[in-house]
Protein backbone atom coordinates (compact mmCIF):
# COMPACT_ATOMS: atom_id res chain seq x y z
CA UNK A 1 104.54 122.00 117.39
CA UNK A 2 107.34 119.53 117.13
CA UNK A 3 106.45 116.18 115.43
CA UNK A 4 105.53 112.84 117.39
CA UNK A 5 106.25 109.43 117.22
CA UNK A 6 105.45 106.65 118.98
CA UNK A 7 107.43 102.73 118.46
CA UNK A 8 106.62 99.36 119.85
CA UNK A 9 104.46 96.01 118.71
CA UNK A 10 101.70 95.80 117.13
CA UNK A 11 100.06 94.19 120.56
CA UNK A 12 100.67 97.82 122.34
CA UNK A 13 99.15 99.37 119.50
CA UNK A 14 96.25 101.70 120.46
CA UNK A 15 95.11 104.34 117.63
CA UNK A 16 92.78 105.98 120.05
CA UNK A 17 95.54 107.29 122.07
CA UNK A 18 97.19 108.79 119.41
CA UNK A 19 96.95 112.71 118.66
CA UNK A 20 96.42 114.09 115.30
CA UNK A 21 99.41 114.47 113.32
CA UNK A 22 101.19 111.85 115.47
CA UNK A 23 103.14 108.87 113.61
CA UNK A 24 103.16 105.21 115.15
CA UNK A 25 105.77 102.87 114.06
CA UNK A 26 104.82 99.25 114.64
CA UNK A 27 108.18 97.60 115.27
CA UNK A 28 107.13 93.69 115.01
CA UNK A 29 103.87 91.89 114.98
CA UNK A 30 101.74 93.76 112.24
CA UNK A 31 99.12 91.03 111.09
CA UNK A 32 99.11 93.07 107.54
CA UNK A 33 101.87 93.44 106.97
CA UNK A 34 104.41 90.35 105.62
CA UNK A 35 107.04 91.32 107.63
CA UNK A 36 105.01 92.44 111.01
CA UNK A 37 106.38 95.99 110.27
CA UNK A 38 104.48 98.94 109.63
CA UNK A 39 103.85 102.79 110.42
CA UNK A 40 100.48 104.66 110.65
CA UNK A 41 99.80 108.58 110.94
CA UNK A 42 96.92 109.69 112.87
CA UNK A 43 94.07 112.59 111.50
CA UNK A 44 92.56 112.28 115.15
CA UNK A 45 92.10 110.06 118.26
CA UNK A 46 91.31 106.81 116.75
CA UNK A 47 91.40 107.90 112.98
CA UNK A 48 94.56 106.44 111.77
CA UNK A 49 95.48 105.23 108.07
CA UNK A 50 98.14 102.95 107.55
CA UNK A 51 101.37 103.92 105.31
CA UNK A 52 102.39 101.81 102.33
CA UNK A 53 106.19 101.46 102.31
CA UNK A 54 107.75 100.50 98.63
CA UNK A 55 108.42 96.94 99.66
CA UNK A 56 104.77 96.63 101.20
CA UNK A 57 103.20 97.16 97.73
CA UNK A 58 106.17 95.08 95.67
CA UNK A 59 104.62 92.04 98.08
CA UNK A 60 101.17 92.95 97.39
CA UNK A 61 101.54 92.99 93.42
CA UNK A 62 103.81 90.37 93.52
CA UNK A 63 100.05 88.26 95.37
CA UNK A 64 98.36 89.62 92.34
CA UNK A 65 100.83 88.63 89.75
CA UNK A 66 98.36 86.30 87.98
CA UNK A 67 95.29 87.53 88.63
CA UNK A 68 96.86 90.88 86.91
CA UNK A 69 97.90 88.85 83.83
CA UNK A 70 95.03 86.67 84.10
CA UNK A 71 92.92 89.79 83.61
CA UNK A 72 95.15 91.76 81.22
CA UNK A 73 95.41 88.65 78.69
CA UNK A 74 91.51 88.20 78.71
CA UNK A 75 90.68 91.99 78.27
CA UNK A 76 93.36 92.55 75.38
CA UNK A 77 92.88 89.48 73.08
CA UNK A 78 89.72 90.08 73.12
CA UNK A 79 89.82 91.71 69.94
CA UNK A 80 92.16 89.37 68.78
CA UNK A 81 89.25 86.29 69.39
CA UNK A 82 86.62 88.15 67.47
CA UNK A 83 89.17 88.70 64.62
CA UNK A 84 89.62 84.90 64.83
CA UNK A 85 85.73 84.18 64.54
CA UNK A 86 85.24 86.05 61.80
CA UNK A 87 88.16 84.83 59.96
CA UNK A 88 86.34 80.87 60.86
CA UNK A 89 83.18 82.93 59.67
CA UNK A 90 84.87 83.77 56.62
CA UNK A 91 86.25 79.84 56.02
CA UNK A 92 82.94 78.06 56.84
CA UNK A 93 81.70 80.41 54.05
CA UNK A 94 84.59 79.50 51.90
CA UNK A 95 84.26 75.69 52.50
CA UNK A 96 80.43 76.11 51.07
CA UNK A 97 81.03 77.50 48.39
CA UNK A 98 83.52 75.39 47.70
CA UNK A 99 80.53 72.36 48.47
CA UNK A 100 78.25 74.62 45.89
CA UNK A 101 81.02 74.20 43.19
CA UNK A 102 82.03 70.69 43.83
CA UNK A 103 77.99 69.77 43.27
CA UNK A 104 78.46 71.93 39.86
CA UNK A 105 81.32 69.68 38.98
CA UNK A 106 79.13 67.16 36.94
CA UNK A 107 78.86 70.11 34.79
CA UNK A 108 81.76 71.67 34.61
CA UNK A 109 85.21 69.71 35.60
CA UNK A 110 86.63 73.26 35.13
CA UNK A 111 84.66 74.80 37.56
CA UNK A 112 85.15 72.16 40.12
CA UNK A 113 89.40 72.71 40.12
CA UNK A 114 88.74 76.38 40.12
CA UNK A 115 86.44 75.97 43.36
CA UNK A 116 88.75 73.50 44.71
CA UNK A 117 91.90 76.29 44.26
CA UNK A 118 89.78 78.89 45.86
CA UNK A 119 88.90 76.11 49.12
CA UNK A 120 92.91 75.33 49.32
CA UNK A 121 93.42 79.26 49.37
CA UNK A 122 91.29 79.77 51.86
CA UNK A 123 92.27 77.03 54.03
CA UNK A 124 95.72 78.11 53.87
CA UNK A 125 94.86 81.94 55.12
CA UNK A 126 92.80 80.06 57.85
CA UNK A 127 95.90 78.15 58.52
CA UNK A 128 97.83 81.73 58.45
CA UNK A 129 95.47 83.65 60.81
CA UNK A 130 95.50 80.97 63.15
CA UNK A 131 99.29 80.91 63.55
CA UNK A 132 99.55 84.80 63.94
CA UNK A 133 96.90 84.59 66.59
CA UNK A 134 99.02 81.82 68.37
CA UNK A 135 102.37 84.57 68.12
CA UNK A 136 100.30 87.37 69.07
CA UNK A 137 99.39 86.37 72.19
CA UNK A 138 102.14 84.65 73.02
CA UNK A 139 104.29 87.56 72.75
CA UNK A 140 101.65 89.84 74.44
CA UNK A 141 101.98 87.61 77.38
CA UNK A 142 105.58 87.89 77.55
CA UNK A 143 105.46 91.61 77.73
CA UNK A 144 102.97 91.45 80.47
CA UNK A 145 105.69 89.00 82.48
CA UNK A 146 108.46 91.49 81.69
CA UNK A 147 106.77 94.35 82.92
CA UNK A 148 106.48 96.24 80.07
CA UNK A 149 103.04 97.33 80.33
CA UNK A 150 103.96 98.72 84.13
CA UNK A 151 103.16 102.48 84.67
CA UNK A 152 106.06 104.61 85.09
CA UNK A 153 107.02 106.57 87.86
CA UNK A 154 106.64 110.47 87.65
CA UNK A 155 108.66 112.63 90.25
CA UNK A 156 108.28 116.05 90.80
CA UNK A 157 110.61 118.73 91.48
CA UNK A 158 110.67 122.56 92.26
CA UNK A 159 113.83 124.05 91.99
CA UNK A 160 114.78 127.39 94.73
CA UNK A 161 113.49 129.81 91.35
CA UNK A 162 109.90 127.96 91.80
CA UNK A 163 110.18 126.03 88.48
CA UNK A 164 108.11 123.02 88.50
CA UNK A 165 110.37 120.04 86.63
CA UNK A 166 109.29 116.07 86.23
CA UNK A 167 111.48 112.75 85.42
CA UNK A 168 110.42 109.83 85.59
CA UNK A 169 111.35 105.84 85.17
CA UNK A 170 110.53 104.93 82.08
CA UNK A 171 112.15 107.20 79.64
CA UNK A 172 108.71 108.68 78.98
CA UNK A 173 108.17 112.26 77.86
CA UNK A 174 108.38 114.66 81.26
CA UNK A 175 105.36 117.53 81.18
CA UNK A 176 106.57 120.73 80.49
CA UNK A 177 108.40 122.96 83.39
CA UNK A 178 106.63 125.55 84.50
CA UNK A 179 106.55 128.68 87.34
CA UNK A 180 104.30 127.54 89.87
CA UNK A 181 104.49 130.53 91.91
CA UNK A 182 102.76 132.97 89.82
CA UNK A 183 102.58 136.85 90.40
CA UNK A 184 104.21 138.56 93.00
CA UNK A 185 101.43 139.37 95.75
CA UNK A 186 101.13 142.51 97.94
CA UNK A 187 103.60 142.08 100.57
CA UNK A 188 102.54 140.50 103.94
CA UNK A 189 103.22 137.36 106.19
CA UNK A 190 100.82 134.66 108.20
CA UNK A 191 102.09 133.88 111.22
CA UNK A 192 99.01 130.99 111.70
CA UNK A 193 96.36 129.36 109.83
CA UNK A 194 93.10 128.72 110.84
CA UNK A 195 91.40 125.95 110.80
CA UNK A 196 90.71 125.09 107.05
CA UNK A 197 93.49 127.52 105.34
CA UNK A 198 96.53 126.27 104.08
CA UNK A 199 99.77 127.46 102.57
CA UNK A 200 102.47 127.09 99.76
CA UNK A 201 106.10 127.24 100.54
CA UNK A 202 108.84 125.98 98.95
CA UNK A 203 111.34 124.42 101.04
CA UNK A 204 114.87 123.21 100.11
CA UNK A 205 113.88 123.67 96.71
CA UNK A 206 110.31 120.84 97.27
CA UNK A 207 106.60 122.47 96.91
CA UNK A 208 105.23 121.82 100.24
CA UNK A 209 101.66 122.31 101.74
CA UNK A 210 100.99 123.90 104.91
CA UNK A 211 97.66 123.29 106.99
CA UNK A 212 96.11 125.20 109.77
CA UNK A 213 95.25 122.77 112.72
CA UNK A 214 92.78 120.38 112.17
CA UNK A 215 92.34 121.00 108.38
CA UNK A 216 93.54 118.17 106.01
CA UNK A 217 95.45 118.34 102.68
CA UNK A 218 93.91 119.86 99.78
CA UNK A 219 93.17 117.69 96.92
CA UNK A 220 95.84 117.94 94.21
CA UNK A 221 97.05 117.03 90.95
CA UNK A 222 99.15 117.44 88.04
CA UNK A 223 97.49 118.43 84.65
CA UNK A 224 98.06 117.09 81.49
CA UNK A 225 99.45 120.63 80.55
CA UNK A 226 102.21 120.24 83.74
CA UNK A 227 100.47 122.79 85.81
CA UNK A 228 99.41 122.37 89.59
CA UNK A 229 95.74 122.47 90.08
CA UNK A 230 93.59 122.34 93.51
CA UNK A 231 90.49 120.90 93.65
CA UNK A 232 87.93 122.63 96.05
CA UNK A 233 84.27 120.74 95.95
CA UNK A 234 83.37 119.12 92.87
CA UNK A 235 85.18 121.57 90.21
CA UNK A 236 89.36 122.22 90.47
């Protein structure tokens, strides 16, 4: 069954007269998206989900620039704050004892400069810690601006032997390759799926999925050990 498409504006839009499968491209008018452009793929009359080009989600974290580093900054210096209170923990404690000695210095004159050294000492780590803080997260918030906590990009890519290779954007380590076409099966052919089967074939060298009518994608993922695993109910 060849593929479908309809065009036109968004005001001629109508997902319930769309058939499963089918692609609309909105050509102008799209309240959602910034530049009234968008395309949708229908599952069945009416059931339509709406595709997120590359520039489409560039303009949506682009809106949540600051709540992102808003929310980034708070969550990681958090650490960083309690550090800071119990260094001012530590200080207050300092600066009492140093009260405790100063009252002993009637008594001793020596013990009063050697409780005033310790004060100055202390005040100067205070002084320290504060100014690391400061550095810390200022340069934490300048890598958030650059970008450098971004997640990287992994693409996939099965070669015409059925070797499963990754690279990715970030000059991050790639999983291992690996065969993901397993042991040779007993020789036969499916001409159709049902409804609910699908198929793997690679095709000009990509891992594609084939449904049977009406069935949807199965659930898939990568694993930490490179390898292709389906999940089917609650357990892959």
């Amino acid at each position: 069954m060849a593929i479908q498409m309809r065009r036109g504006s968004h005001i001629r839009f109508d997902p319930s007269r769309l058939v499963a499968g089918e692609w609309a491209v909105v050509l102008s008018g799209d309240p959602v998206a910034k530049d009234g452009k968008a395309v949708y793929v229908c599952f069945a009359a009416g059931d339509v989900k709406r595709m997120a080009t590359y520039e489409d989600m560039q303009d949506f974290l682009l809106g949540l620039q600051e709540q992102i580093v808003a929310y980034t900054v708070d969550e990681a210096t958090g650490e960083v704050r309690a550090e800071y209170m119990e260094m001012m923990d530590g200080a207050s404690r300092a600066e009492a004892e140093r009260v405790a000695n100063e009252l002993r210095r009637v008594g001793s004159e020596a013990s009063r400069e050697s409780a005033e050294e310790a004060r100055a000492s202390a005040e100067e780590a205070r002084a320290g810690a504060e100014e690391r803080r400061e550095v810390t997260i200022r340069e934490f918030e300048e890598k958030v601006l650059a970008g450098f906590f971004d997640g990287a990009t992994f693409t996939p890519s099965v070669s015409a032997d059925g070797l499963l290779s990754w690279t990715n954007d970030k000059g991050l380590p790639n999983p291992g390759t690996v065969d993901v076409r397993g042991p040779a099966g007993k020789d036969g052919a499916v001409t159709q799926l049902a409804a609910g089967m699908f198929a793997l074939k690679i095709i000009d060298g990509r891992l594609k999925v084939i449904c049977g009518a009406g069935s949807e994608p199965p659930d898939m993922e990568i694993g930490a050990d490179g390898h292709l695993y389906i999940r089917i109910g609650d357990k892959a």
